[in-house]
PDB file of C-alpha atoms in Angstrom:
ATOM      1  CA  MET A 245      43.989   3.676 -88.084  1.00  0.00           C
ATOM      2  CA  ALA A 246      46.105   3.664 -84.907  1.00  0.00           C
ATOM      3  CA  GLU A 247      48.978   5.182 -87.082  1.00  0.00           C
ATOM      4  CA  GLU A 248      46.767   7.848 -88.268  1.00  0.00           C
ATOM      5  CA  ALA A 249      45.685   8.901 -84.706  1.00  0.00           C
ATOM      6  CA  ALA A 250      49.265   8.826 -83.559  1.00  0.00           C
ATOM      7  CA  LYS A 251      50.324  11.018 -86.460  1.00  0.00           C
ATOM      8  CA  THR A 252      47.385  13.483 -85.717  1.00  0.00           C
ATOM      9  CA  GLY A 253      48.475  13.670 -82.151  1.00  0.00           C
ATOM     10  CA  ALA A 254      52.183  14.276 -82.927  1.00  0.00           C
ATOM     11  CA  ASP A 255      51.402  16.999 -85.455  1.00  0.00           C
ATOM     12  CA  ALA A 256      48.785  18.765 -83.370  1.00  0.00           C
ATOM     13  CA  PRO A 257      49.828  22.078 -81.882  1.00  0.00           C
ATOM     14  CA  LEU A 258      50.572  22.064 -78.172  1.00  0.00           C
ATOM     15  CA  LEU A 259      48.152  23.980 -75.873  1.00  0.00           C
ATOM     16  CA  LEU A 260      48.575  24.930 -72.290  1.00  0.00           C
ATOM     17  CA  SER A 261      45.212  24.452 -70.542  1.00  0.00           C
ATOM     18  CA  PHE A 262      44.162  26.518 -67.597  1.00  0.00           C
ATOM     19  CA  ARG A 263      41.188  27.129 -65.304  1.00  0.00           C
ATOM     20  CA  VAL A 264      39.307  30.416 -64.672  1.00  0.00           C
ATOM     21  CA  GLY A 265      36.440  29.858 -62.240  1.00  0.00           C
ATOM     22  CA  ARG A 266      34.723  26.485 -63.267  1.00  0.00           C
ATOM     23  CA  ASP A 267      35.754  26.658 -66.896  1.00  0.00           C
ATOM     24  CA  ARG A 268      38.883  25.429 -68.650  1.00  0.00           C
ATOM     25  CA  TYR A 269      40.622  27.278 -71.459  1.00  0.00           C
ATOM     26  CA  ALA A 270      43.777  26.839 -73.639  1.00  0.00           C
ATOM     27  CA  ILE A 271      46.317  28.779 -75.408  1.00  0.00           C
ATOM     28  CA  ALA A 272      48.713  27.653 -77.919  1.00  0.00           C
ATOM     29  CA  VAL A 273      52.304  27.387 -76.422  1.00  0.00           C
ATOM     30  CA  THR A 274      53.537  29.384 -79.472  1.00  0.00           C
ATOM     31  CA  TRP A 275      51.956  32.411 -77.929  1.00  0.00           C
ATOM     32  CA  ILE A 276      53.327  31.898 -74.288  1.00  0.00           C
ATOM     33  CA  ARG A 277      56.769  33.258 -73.168  1.00  0.00           C
ATOM     34  CA  GLU A 278      56.496  31.969 -69.568  1.00  0.00           C
ATOM     35  CA  VAL A 279      54.282  30.910 -66.692  1.00  0.00           C
ATOM     36  CA  ILE A 280      55.174  32.564 -63.368  1.00  0.00           C
ATOM     37  CA  ALA A 281      53.677  32.692 -59.879  1.00  0.00           C
ATOM     38  CA  PRO A 282      52.122  36.110 -59.074  1.00  0.00           C
ATOM     39  CA  GLY A 283      54.538  38.338 -57.243  1.00  0.00           C
ATOM     40  CA  LEU A 284      54.660  41.905 -56.296  1.00  0.00           C
ATOM     41  CA  ARG A 285      51.923  43.750 -58.375  1.00  0.00           C
ATOM     42  CA  ILE A 286      52.041  47.333 -59.179  1.00  0.00           C
ATOM     43  CA  ALA A 287      48.529  49.073 -59.129  1.00  0.00           C
ATOM     44  CA  VAL A 288      47.610  51.026 -62.237  1.00  0.00           C
ATOM     45  CA  PRO A 289      45.473  53.943 -61.294  1.00  0.00           C
ATOM     46  CA  ARG A 290      42.356  54.452 -63.444  1.00  0.00           C
ATOM     47  CA  ALA A 291      42.901  51.308 -65.375  1.00  0.00           C
ATOM     48  CA  PRO A 292      39.937  49.084 -66.263  1.00  0.00           C
ATOM     49  CA  SER A 293      38.725  46.600 -63.563  1.00  0.00           C
ATOM     50  CA  ALA A 294      40.167  43.795 -65.508  1.00  0.00           C
ATOM     51  CA  VAL A 295      43.738  45.047 -65.208  1.00  0.00           C
ATOM     52  CA  TRP A 296      45.072  43.204 -62.190  1.00  0.00           C
ATOM     53  CA  GLY A 297      48.129  45.341 -62.204  1.00  0.00           C
ATOM     54  CA  VAL A 298      51.684  45.361 -63.665  1.00  0.00           C
ATOM     55  CA  VAL A 299      54.504  42.813 -62.699  1.00  0.00           C
ATOM     56  CA  THR A 300      58.161  42.957 -63.775  1.00  0.00           C
ATOM     57  CA  HIS A 301      60.014  39.894 -64.715  1.00  0.00           C
ATOM     58  CA  HIS A 302      63.289  39.563 -66.355  1.00  0.00           C
ATOM     59  CA  GLY A 303      63.429  43.318 -66.999  1.00  0.00           C
ATOM     60  CA  ARG A 304      60.048  43.448 -68.765  1.00  0.00           C
ATOM     61  CA  ALA A 305      56.851  45.146 -67.346  1.00  0.00           C
ATOM     62  CA  TYR A 306      53.771  42.977 -68.117  1.00  0.00           C
ATOM     63  CA  ALA A 307      50.129  44.453 -67.962  1.00  0.00           C
ATOM     64  CA  VAL A 308      48.313  41.730 -66.327  1.00  0.00           C
ATOM     65  CA  ILE A 309      44.687  41.141 -67.284  1.00  0.00           C
ATOM     66  CA  ASP A 310      42.574  39.156 -64.525  1.00  0.00           C
ATOM     67  CA  LEU A 311      40.589  36.708 -66.665  1.00  0.00           C
ATOM     68  CA  ARG A 312      38.044  36.260 -63.722  1.00  0.00           C
ATOM     69  CA  VAL A 313      37.048  39.860 -63.934  1.00  0.00           C
ATOM     70  CA  PHE A 314      37.445  39.865 -67.778  1.00  0.00           C
ATOM     71  CA  PHE A 315      35.228  36.900 -68.296  1.00  0.00           C
ATOM     72  CA  ASN A 316      32.891  38.158 -65.423  1.00  0.00           C
ATOM     73  CA  VAL A 317      33.169  35.158 -63.213  1.00  0.00           C
ATOM     74  CA  ALA A 318      34.854  36.806 -60.272  1.00  0.00           C
ATOM     75  CA  GLY A 319      31.731  36.821 -57.942  1.00  0.00           C
ATOM     76  CA  ALA A 320      30.069  33.613 -59.473  1.00  0.00           C
ATOM     77  CA  VAL A 321      32.432  30.906 -58.382  1.00  0.00           C
ATOM     78  CA  PRO A 322      34.850  30.897 -55.557  1.00  0.00           C
ATOM     79  CA  ALA A 323      38.466  31.257 -56.382  1.00  0.00           C
ATOM     80  CA  LEU A 324      41.016  28.499 -55.965  1.00  0.00           C
ATOM     81  CA  SER A 325      43.868  28.762 -53.486  1.00  0.00           C
ATOM     82  CA  PRO A 326      45.912  31.822 -54.343  1.00  0.00           C
ATOM     83  CA  ASP A 327      48.952  29.430 -54.367  1.00  0.00           C
ATOM     84  CA  GLU A 328      47.578  27.833 -57.511  1.00  0.00           C
ATOM     85  CA  GLN A 329      47.092  31.171 -59.283  1.00  0.00           C
ATOM     86  CA  ARG A 330      49.478  31.782 -62.163  1.00  0.00           C
ATOM     87  CA  ILE A 331      50.409  34.537 -64.575  1.00  0.00           C
ATOM     88  CA  ILE A 332      50.900  33.357 -68.276  1.00  0.00           C
ATOM     89  CA  THR A 333      53.110  36.068 -69.976  1.00  0.00           C
ATOM     90  CA  LEU A 334      52.482  36.239 -73.845  1.00  0.00           C
ATOM     91  CA  GLU A 335      54.848  36.387 -76.696  1.00  0.00           C
ATOM     92  CA  SER A 336      54.281  39.702 -78.601  1.00  0.00           C
ATOM     93  CA  GLN A 337      56.169  42.146 -80.498  1.00  0.00           C
ATOM     94  CA  GLU A 338      53.727  44.937 -79.818  1.00  0.00           C
ATOM     95  CA  ARG A 339      52.918  44.837 -76.170  1.00  0.00           C
ATOM     96  CA  ASP A 340      54.091  43.064 -72.979  1.00  0.00           C
ATOM     97  CA  ILE A 341      50.807  41.510 -71.735  1.00  0.00           C
ATOM     98  CA  ALA A 342      49.861  38.731 -69.188  1.00  0.00           C
ATOM     99  CA  LEU A 343      47.000  36.648 -68.081  1.00  0.00           C
ATOM    100  CA  LEU A 344      46.182  35.921 -64.534  1.00  0.00           C
ATOM    101  CA  VAL A 345      44.489  32.488 -64.253  1.00  0.00           C
ATOM    102  CA  ASP A 346      43.292  30.386 -61.388  1.00  0.00           C
ATOM    103  CA  ALA A 347      45.474  27.433 -62.064  1.00  0.00           C
ATOM    104  CA  VAL A 348      47.446  25.691 -64.868  1.00  0.00           C
ATOM    105  CA  ASP A 349      46.281  22.269 -65.774  1.00  0.00           C
ATOM    106  CA  SER A 350      48.597  20.791 -68.285  1.00  0.00           C
ATOM    107  CA  VAL A 351      50.299  20.835 -71.844  1.00  0.00           C
ATOM    108  CA  GLY A 352      49.211  18.735 -74.521  1.00  0.00           C
ATOM    109  CA  PRO A 353      48.219  18.283 -78.198  1.00  0.00           C
ATOM    110  CA  ARG A 354      44.844  19.781 -79.404  1.00  0.00           C
ATOM    111  CA  GLU A 355      42.356  17.080 -79.873  1.00  0.00           C
ATOM    112  CA  ALA A 356      39.036  17.655 -81.851  1.00  0.00           C
ATOM    113  CA  ILE A 357      35.717  17.276 -80.245  1.00  0.00           C
ATOM    114  CA  ARG A 358      32.061  17.618 -81.196  1.00  0.00           C
ATOM    115  CA  GLY A 359      29.464  19.780 -79.739  1.00  0.00           C
ATOM    116  CA  GLY A 360      29.678  21.966 -76.502  1.00  0.00           C
ATOM    117  CA  ASN A 361      29.248  25.652 -75.634  1.00  0.00           C
ATOM    118  CA  LEU A 362      31.210  28.317 -74.107  1.00  0.00           C
ATOM    119  CA  GLU A 363      29.930  30.799 -71.580  1.00  0.00           C
ATOM    120  CA  ALA A 364      28.653  33.722 -73.311  1.00  0.00           C
ATOM    121  CA  SER A 365      31.212  36.085 -71.599  1.00  0.00           C
ATOM    122  CA  ALA A 366      34.171  34.120 -72.953  1.00  0.00           C
ATOM    123  CA  ALA A 367      32.713  33.023 -76.529  1.00  0.00           C
ATOM    124  CA  ARG A 368      33.792  36.299 -78.236  1.00  0.00           C
ATOM    125  CA  TRP A 369      37.402  35.734 -77.200  1.00  0.00           C
ATOM    126  CA  ALA A 370      37.575  32.174 -78.262  1.00  0.00           C
ATOM    127  CA  ASP A 371      38.246  30.074 -81.385  1.00  0.00           C
ATOM    128  CA  GLY A 372      35.817  27.239 -80.303  1.00  0.00           C
ATOM    129  CA  LEU A 373      36.356  24.351 -78.176  1.00  0.00           C
ATOM    130  CA  CYS A 374      38.738  21.522 -78.200  1.00  0.00           C
ATOM    131  CA  SER A 375      40.313  18.843 -75.889  1.00  0.00           C
ATOM    132  CA  VAL A 376      43.544  18.736 -74.018  1.00  0.00           C
ATOM    133  CA  ARG A 377      44.249  15.536 -72.240  1.00  0.00           C
ATOM    134  CA  GLY A 378      40.653  14.534 -72.119  1.00  0.00           C
ATOM    135  CA  ASN A 379      39.415  17.819 -70.856  1.00  0.00           C
ATOM    136  CA  VAL A 380      37.105  20.067 -73.137  1.00  0.00           C
ATOM    137  CA  VAL A 381      38.495  23.625 -73.117  1.00  0.00           C
ATOM    138  CA  GLY A 382      37.777  26.838 -74.683  1.00  0.00           C
ATOM    139  CA  LEU A 383      40.674  27.871 -77.180  1.00  0.00           C
ATOM    140  CA  LEU A 384      41.341  31.503 -76.431  1.00  0.00           C
ATOM    141  CA  ALA A 385      42.108  33.643 -79.549  1.00  0.00           C
ATOM    142  CA  VAL A 386      45.157  35.546 -78.435  1.00  0.00           C
ATOM    143  CA  ASP A 387      45.577  37.609 -81.629  1.00  0.00           C
TER     144      ASP A 387
END
């Protein structure tokens, strides 16, 4: 039984877990190019409110989506320290996009859980719930 559990953990895809407001989410590391600290942002006139701005990194310009605004939690929960905020740049052939999150928690294998609910504002963007290093997270559907 212990061998089965060890094998399942070793074969499970790695996820990066992060926080947006009080909630925790995760993305498969295969979707992630880099995690960077927010730097100089370029405002985008007439962009949707969830577009935090554009940042350049390693010669690429990323449109950054603020997940607090996108999931409608900006006013509901106080933000963490700006020093903890991170931008997660995503790997995509079609467009350079990134996500602004309150903090990055950890990287670990996907672990199954039973039960639980996601906030309604985030549920349509998720592939359900799972656990990463003992924390229940909503698994974001990047594609």
